[in-house]
Coordinates of N, CA, C and O in Angstrom, one line a residue:
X1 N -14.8 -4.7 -20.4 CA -13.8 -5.7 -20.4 C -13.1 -5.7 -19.0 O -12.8 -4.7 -18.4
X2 N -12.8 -7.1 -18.5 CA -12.7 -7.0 -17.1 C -10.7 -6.9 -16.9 O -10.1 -7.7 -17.7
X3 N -10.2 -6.3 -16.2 CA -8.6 -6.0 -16.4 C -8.3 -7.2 -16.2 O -8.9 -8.0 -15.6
X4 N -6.8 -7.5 -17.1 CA -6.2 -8.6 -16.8 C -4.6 -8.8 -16.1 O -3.7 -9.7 -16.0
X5 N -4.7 -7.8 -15.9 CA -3.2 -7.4 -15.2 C -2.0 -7.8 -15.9 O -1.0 -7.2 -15.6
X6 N -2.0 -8.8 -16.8 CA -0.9 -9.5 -17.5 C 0.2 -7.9 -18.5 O 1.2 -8.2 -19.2
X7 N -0.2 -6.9 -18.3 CA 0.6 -6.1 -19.1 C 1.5 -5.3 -17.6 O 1.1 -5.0 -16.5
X8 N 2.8 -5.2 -18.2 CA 4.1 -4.8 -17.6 C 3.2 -3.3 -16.4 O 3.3 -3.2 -15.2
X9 N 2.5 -2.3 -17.3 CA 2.1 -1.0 -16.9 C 0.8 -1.7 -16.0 O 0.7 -0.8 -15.2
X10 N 0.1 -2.4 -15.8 CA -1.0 -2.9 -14.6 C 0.1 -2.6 -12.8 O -0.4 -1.9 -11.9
X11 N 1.4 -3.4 -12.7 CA 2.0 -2.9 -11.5 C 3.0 -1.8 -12.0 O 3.7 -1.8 -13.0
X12 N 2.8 -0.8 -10.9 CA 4.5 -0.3 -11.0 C 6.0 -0.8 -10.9 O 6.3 -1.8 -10.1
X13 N 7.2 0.0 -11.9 CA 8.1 -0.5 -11.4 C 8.7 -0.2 -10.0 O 8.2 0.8 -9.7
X14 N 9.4 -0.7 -9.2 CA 9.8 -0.1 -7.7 C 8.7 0.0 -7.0 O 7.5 -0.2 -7.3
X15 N 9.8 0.7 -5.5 CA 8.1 1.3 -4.6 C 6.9 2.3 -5.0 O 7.2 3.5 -5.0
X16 N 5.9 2.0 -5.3 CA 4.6 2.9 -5.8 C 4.2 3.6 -4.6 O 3.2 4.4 -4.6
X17 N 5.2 3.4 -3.3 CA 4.7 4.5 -2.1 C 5.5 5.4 -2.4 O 6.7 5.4 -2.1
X18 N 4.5 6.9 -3.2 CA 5.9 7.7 -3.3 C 6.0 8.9 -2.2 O 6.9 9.7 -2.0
X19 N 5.0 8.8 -1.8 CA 5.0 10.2 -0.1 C 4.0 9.7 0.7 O 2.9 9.3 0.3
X20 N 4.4 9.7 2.1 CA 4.1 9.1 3.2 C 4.6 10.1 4.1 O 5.8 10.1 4.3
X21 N 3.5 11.4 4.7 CA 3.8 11.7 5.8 C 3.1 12.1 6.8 O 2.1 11.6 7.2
X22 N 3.5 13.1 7.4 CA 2.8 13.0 8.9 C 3.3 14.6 9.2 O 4.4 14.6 9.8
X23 N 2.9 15.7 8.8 CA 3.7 17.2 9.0 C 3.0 18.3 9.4 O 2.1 18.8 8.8
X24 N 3.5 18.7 10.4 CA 2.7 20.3 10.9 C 2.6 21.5 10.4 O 2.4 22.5 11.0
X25 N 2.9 21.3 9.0 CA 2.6 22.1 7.9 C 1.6 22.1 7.3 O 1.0 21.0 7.5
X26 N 0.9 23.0 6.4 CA 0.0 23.1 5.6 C 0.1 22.2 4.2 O 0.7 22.6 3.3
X27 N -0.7 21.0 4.0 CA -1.2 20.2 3.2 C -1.0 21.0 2.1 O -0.9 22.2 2.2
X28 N -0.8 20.1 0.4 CA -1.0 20.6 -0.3 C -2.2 19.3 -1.4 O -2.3 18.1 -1.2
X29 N -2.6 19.9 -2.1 CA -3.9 18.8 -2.9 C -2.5 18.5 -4.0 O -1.9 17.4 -4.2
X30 N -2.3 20.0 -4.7 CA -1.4 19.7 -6.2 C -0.1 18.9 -5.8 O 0.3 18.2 -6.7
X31 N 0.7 18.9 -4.5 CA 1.9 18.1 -4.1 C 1.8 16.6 -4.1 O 2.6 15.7 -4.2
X32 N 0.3 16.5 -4.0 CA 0.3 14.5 -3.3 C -0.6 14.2 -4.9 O -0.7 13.0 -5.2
X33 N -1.1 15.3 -5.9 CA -1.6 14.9 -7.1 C -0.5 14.8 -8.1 O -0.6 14.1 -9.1
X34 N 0.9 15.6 -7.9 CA 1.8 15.4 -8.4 C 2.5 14.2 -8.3 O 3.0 13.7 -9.3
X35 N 2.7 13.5 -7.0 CA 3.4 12.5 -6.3 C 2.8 11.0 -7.0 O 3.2 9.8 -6.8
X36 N 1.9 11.3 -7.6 CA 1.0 9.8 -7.8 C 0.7 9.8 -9.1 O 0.1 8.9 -9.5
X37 N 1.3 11.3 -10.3 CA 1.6 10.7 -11.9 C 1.5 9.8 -12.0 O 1.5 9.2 -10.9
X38 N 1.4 9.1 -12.8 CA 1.5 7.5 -14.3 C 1.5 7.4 -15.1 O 0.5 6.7 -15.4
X39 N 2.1 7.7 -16.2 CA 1.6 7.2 -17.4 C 1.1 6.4 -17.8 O 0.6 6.5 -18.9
X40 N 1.0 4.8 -16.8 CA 0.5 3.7 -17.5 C -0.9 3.8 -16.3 O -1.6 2.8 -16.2
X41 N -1.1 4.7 -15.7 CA -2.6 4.6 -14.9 C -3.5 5.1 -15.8 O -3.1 6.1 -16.5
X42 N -4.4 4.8 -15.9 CA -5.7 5.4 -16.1 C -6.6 6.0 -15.5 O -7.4 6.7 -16.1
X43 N -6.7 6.1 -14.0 CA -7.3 6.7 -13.6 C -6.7 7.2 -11.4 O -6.8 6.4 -10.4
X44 N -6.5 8.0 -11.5 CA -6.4 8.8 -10.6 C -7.4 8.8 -9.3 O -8.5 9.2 -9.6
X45 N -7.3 8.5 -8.1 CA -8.2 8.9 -6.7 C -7.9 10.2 -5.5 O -7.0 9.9 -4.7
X46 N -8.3 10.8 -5.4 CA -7.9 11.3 -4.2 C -9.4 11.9 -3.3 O -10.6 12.3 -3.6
X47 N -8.3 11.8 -1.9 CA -9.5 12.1 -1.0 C -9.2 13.4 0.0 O -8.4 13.2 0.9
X48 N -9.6 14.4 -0.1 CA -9.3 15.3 0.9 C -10.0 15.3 1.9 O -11.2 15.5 1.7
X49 N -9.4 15.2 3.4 CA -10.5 15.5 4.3 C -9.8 16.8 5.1 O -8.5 17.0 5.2
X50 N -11.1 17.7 5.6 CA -10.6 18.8 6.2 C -11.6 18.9 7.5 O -12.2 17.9 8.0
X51 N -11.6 19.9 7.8 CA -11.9 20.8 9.2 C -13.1 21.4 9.3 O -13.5 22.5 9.0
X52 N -13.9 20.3 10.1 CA -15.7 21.0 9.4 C -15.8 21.9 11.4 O -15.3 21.8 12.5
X53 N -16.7 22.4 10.7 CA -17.4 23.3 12.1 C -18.1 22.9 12.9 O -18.5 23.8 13.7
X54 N -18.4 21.7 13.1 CA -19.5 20.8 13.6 C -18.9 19.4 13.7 O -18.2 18.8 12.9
X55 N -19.4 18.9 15.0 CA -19.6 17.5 14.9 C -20.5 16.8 15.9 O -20.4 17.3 17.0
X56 N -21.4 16.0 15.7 CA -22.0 15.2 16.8 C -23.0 16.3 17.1 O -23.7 16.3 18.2
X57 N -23.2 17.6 16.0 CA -24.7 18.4 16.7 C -24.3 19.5 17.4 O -25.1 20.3 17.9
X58 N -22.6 19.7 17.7 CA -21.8 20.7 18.4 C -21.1 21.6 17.5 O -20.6 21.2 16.4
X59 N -21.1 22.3 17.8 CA -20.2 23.9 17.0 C -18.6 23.7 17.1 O -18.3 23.7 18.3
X60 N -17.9 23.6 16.7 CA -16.7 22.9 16.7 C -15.5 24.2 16.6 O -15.2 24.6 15.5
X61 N -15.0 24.7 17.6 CA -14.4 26.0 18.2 C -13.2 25.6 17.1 O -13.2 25.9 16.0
X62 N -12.1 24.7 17.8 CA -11.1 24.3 17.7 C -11.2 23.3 17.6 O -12.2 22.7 17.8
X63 N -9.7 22.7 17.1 CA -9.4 21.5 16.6 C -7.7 21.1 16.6 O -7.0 21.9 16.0
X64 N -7.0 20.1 17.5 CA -6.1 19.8 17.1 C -5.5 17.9 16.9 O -6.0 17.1 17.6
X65 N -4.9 17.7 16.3 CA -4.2 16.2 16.2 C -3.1 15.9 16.3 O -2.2 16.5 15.6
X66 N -2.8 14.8 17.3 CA -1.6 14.4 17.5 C -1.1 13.0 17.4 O -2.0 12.5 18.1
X67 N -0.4 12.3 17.1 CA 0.0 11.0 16.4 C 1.4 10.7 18.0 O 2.2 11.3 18.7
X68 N 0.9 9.6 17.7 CA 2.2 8.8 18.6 C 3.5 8.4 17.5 O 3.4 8.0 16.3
X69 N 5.0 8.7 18.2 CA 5.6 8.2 17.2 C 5.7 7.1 16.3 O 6.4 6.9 15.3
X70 N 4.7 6.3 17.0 CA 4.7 4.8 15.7 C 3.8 5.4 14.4 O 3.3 4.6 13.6
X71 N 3.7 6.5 14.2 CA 2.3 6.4 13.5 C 3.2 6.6 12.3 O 3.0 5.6 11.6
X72 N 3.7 7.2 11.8 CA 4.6 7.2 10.8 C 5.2 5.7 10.0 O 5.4 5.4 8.8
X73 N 5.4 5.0 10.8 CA 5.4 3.0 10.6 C 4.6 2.8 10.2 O 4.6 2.4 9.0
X74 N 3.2 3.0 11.3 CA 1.9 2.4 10.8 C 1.2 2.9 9.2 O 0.7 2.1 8.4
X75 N 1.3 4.4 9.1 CA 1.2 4.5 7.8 C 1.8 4.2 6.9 O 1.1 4.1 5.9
X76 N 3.1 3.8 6.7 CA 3.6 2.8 5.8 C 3.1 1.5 5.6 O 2.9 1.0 4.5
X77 N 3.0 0.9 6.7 CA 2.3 -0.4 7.0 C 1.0 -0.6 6.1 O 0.8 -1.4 5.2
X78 N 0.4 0.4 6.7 CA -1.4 0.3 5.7 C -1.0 0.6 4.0 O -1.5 0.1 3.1
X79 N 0.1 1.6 4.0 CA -0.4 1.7 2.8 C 0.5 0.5 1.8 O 0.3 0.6 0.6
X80 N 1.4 -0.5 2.4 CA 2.2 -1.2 1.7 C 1.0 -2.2 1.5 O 0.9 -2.8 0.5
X81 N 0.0 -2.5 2.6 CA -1.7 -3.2 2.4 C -1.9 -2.7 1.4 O -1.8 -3.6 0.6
X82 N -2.3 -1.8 0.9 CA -3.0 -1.0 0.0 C -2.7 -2.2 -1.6 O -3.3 -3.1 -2.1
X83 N -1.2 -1.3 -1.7 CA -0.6 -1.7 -2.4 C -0.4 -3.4 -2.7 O 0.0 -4.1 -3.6
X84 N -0.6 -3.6 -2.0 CA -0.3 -5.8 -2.1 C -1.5 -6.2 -2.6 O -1.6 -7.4 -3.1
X85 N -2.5 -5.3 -2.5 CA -3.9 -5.9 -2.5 C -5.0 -5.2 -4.1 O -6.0 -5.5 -4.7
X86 N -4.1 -4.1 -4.2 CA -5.0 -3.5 -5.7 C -3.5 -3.0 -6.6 O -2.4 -2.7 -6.1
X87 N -3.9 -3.2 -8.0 CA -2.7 -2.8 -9.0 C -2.2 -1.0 -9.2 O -2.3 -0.2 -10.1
X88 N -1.7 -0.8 -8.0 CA -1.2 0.4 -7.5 C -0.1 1.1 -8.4 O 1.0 0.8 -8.1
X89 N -0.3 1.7 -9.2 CA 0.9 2.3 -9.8 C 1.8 3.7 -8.5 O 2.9 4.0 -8.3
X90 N 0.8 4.1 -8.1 CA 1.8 5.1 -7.2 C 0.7 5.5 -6.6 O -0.4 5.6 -7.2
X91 N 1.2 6.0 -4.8 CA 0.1 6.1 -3.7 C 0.8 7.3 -3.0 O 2.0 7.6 -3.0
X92 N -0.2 7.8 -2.3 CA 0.6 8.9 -1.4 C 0.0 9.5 -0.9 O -1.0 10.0 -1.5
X93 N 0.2 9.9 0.9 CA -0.5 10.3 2.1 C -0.2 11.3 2.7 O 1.0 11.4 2.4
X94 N -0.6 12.2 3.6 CA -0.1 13.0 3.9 C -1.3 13.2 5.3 O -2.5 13.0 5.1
X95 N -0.8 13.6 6.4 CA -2.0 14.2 7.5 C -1.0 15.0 8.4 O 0.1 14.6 8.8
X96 N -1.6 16.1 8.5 CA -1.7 16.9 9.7 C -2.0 16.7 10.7 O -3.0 16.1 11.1
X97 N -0.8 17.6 11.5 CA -0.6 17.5 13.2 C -0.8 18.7 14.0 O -0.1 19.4 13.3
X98 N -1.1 19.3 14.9 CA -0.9 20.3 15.8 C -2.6 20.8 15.2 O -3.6 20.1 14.8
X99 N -2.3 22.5 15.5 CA -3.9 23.1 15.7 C -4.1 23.3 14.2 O -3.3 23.6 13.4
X100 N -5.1 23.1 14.0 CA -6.1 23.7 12.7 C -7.2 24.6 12.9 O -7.6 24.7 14.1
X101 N -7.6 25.2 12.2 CA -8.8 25.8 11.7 C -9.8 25.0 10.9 O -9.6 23.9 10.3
X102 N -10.9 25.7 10.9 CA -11.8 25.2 10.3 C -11.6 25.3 8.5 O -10.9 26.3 8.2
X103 N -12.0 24.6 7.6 CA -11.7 24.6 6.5 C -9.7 24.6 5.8 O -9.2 24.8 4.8
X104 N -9.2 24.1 7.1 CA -7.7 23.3 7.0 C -8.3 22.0 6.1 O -9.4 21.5 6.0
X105 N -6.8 21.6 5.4 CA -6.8 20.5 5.4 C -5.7 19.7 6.1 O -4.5 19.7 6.2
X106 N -7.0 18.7 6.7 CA -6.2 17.4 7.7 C -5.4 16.2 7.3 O -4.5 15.8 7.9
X107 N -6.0 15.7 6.1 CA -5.1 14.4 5.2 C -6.0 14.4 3.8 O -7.2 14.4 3.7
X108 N -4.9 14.4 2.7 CA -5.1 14.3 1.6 C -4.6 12.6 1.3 O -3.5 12.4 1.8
X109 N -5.2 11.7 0.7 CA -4.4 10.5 0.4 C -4.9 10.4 -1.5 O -5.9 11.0 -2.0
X110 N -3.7 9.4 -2.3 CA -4.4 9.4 -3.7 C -3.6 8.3 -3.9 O -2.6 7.9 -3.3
X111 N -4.5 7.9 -5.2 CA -4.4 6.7 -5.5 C -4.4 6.6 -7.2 O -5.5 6.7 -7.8
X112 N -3.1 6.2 -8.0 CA -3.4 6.2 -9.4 C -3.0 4.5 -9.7 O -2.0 4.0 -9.3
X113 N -4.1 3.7 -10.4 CA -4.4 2.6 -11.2 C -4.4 2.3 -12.2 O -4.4 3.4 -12.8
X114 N -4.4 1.4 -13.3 CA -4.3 1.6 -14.7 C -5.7 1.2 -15.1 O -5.9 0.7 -16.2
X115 N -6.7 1.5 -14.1 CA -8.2 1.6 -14.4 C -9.0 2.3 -13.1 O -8.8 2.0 -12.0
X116 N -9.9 3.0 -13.4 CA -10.6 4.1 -12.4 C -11.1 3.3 -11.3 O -10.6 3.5 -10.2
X117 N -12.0 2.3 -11.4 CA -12.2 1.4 -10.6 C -11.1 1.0 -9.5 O -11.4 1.1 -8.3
X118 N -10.1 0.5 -9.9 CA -9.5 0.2 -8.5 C -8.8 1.0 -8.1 O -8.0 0.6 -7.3
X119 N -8.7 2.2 -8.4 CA -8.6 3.7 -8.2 C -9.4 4.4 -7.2 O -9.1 5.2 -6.3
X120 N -10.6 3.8 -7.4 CA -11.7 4.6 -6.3 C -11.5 3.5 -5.1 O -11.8 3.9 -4.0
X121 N -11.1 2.1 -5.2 CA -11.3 1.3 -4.4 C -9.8 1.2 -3.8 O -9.8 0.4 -2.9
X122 N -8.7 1.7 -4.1 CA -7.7 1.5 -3.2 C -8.0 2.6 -2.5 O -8.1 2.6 -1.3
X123 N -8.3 3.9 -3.2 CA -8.1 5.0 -2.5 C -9.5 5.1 -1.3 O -9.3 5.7 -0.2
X124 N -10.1 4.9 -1.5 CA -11.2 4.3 -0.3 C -10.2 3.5 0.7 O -9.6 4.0 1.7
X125 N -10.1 2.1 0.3 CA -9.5 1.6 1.5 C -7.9 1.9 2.1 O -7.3 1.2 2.9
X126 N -7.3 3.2 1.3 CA -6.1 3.6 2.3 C -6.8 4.3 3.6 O -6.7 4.3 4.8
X127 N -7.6 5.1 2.6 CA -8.0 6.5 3.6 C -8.5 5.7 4.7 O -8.1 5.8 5.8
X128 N -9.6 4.7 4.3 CA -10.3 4.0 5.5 C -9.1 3.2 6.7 O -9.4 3.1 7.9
X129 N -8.1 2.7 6.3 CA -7.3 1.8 7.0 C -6.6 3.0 7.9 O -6.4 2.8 9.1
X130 N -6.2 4.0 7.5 CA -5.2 5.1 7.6 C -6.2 5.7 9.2 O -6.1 5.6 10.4
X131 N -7.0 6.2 8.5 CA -8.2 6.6 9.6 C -8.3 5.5 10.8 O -7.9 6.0 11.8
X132 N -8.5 4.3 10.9 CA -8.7 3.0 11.9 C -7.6 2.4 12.3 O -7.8 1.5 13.1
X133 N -6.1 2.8 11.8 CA -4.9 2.0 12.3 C -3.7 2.3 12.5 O -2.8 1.6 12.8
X134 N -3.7 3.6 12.4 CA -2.6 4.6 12.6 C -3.3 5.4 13.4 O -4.4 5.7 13.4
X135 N -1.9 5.8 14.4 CA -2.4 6.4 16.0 C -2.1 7.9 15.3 O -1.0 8.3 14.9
X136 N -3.4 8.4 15.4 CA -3.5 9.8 15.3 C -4.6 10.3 15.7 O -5.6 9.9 15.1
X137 N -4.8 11.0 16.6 CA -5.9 11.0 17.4 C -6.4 12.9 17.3 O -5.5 13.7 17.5
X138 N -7.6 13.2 17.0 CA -8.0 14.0 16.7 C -9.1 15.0 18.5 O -10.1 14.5 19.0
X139 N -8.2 16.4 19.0 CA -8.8 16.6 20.4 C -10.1 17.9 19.4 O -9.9 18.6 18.4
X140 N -11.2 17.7 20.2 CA -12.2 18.7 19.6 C -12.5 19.0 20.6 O -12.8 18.2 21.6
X141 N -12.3 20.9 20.5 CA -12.5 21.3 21.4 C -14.0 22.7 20.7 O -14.1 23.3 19.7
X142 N -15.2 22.7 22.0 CA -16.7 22.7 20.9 C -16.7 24.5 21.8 O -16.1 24.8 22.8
X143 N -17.7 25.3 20.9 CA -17.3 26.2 21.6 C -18.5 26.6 22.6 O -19.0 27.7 22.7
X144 N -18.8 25.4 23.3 CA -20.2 25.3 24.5 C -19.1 25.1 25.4 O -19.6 25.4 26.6
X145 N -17.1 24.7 25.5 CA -16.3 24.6 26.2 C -16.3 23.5 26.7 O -15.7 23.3 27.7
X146 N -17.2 22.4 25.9 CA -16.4 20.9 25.9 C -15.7 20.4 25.3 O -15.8 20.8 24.1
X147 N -15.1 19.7 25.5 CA -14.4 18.8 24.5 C -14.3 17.3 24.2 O -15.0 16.4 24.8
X148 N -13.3 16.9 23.3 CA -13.4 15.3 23.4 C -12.5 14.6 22.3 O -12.5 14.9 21.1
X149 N -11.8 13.8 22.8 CA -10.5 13.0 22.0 C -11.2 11.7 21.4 O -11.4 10.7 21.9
X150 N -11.5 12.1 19.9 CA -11.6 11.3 19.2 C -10.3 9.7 18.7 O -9.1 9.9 18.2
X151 N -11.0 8.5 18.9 CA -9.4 7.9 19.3 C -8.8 7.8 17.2 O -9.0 6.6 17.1
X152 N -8.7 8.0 16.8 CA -8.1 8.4 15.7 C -8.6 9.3 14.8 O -9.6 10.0 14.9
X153 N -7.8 9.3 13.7 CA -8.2 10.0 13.0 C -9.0 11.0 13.0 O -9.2 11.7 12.0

């Protein structure tokens, strides 16, 4: 049966952006799974991305990311997109800044819906917009002693 949005619990009440940030602290999965409860969702998304050892066929030493001050706007920006565009009951982002390690995590985003489907599909296209439109730029540094500034995310 295809949703019909016509019940009160399809949108949230108020802002459904309930954490948006940008911190040089250590990520948590259960903080931004907490942040995105519903009772009237059915189904829950989230995406963790972390800190792989490799990239492009290179050994990947180090790793750091840094965001211009707009980027904190721009993530609100995207995810207020998010939200205008799929039945969002509550959304929430989070990425890391400064140095990491490998197996850190870099940005957790989630997404809860009052059906799994647009669940997997907002939370797809935050993380996707989030990654392509907010200035956060990722330096890899490889341990052959090259490196290279990935322009976001």
């Amino acid at each position: 049966m295809a949703p019909t949005y016509d019940h009160p619990g399809e949108r949230a009440a108020g802002d459904p952006v309930r954490l948006l940030e940008i911190r040089d602290t250590p990520l948590s999965v259960d903080e931004v799974f907490r942040a995105v409860g519903d009772d009237a969702a059915g189904g829950t998304a989230l995406f963790v991305g972390t800190v792989r050892n490799h990239d492009g066929g290179q050994d990947v030493g180090a790793l750091g990311y840094s965001c211009h001050p707009s980027a904190q706007d721009e993530m609100r920006r995207v995810a207020e997109k998010v939200v205008a565009n799929f039945p969002v009951r509550a959304l929430a982002a989070v990425h890391r800044v400064g140095d990491l390690q490998v197996g850190d995590l870099a940005v957790i985003v989630a997404v809860s819906c009052p059906h799994r489907a647009e669940a997997f599909a907002a939370c797809r296209k935050l993380i996707d917009d989030l990654k392509h439109e907010v200035p956060i730029w990722k330096h890899q540094r490889f341990s052959d002693g090259t490196e290279e500034w990935v322009g976001a995310c």
